[in-house]
XYZ file of C-alpha atoms in Angstrom:
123
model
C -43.435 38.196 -56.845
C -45.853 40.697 -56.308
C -46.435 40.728 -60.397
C -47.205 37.206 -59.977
C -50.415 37.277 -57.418
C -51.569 39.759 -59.268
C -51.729 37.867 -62.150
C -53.040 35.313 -60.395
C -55.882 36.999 -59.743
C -56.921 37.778 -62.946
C -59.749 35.781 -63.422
C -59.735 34.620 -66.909
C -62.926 32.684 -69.120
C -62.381 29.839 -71.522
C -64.092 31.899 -73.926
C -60.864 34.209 -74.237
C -58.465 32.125 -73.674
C -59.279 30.219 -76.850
C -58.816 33.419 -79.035
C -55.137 33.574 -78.573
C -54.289 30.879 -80.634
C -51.550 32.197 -83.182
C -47.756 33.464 -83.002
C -49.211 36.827 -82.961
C -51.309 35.691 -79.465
C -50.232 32.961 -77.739
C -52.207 31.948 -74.457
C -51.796 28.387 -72.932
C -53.055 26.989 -69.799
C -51.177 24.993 -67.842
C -53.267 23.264 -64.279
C -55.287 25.631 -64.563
C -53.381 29.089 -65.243
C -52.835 30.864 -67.969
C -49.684 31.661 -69.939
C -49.200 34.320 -72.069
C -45.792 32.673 -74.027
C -46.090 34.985 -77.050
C -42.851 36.439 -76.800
C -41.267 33.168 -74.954
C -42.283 31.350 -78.360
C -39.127 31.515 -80.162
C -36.829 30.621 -77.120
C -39.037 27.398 -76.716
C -36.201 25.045 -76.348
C -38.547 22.647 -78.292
C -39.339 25.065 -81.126
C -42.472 27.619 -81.561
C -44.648 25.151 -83.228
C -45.101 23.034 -80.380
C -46.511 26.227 -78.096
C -48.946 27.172 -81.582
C -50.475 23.409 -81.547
C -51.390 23.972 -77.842
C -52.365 27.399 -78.254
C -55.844 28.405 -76.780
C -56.172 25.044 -75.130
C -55.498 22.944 -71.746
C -51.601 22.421 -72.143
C -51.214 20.251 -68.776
C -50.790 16.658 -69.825
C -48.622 17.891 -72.733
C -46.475 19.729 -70.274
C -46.570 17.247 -67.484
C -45.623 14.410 -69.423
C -42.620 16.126 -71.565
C -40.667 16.426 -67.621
C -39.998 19.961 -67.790
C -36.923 20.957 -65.404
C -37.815 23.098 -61.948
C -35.753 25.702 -64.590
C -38.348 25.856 -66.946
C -41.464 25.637 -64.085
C -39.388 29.021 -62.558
C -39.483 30.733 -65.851
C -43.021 29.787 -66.509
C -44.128 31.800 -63.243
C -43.392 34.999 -65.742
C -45.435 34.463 -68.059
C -48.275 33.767 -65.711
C -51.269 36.458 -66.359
C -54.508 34.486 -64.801
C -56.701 31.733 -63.954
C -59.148 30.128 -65.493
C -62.723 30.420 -64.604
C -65.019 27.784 -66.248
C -64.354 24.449 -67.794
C -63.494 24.199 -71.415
C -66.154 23.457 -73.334
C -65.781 19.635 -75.340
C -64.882 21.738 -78.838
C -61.897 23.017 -77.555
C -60.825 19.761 -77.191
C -57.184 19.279 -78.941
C -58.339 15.592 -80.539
C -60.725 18.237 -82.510
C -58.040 20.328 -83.684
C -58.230 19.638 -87.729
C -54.425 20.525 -87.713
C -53.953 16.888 -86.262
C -55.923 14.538 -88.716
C -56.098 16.832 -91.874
C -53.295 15.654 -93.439
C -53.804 12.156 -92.745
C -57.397 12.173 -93.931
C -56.647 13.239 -97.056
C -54.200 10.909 -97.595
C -56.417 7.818 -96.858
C -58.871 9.857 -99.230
C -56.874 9.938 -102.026
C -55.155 6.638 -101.136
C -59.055 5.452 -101.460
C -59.717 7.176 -104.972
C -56.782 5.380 -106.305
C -57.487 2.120 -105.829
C -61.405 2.501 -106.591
C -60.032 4.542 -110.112
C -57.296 1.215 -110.821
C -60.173 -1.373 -110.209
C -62.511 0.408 -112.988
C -59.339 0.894 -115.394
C -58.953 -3.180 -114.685
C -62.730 -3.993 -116.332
């Protein structure tokens, strides 16, 4: 418990929050706290890659919608290292993550280069 208002106040900035972004690093924020679920990663009954996409970022509707049981908001409270400070800033945004649309965009790209390339083979 003790561990726990500590960590709470640890006052932490947007700034380095986004930096841990990788399996190596893995910070989330969750209403306003921060996470550190590096090592809780690989336990993550939903899989790791679901913590990496939210890595660095505002985790709460993600979290809040999924229903997480009052077992899984008690084991959260260890991870707990800080609070946020500031407000993120809009490029931290997860709709600007690239590992969201990539893929897609290069399939309506290529989709698009086909169809112009069999119109010109049809003249």
């Amino acid at each position: 418990k003790e561990m726990s208002s500590k960590a709470e106040e640890r006052l932490i900035t947007w700034e380095e929050v986004k930096k841990h972004n990788s399996a190596t690093s893995l910070w989330v924020v969750i209403n306003g706290k921060v996470y550190d679920v590096t090592e809780f990663a690989k336990e993550h009954p939903g899989g790791d890659e679901i913590l990496l996409e939210h890595g660095g970022i505002d985790a709460t509707a993600d979290f809040e919608s999924v229903g997480h049981s009052s077992d899984a908001r008690e084991l959260q409270k260890k991870y707990l290292i800080g609070t946020v400070t500031d407000k993120p800033v809009p490029s931290e945004c997860c709709c600007l993550d690239y590992r969201k649309w990539i893929v897609p965009a290069v399939i309506v790209g290529l989709l698009g280069v086909g169809i112009i390339v069999a119109y010109r083979l049809r003249k």
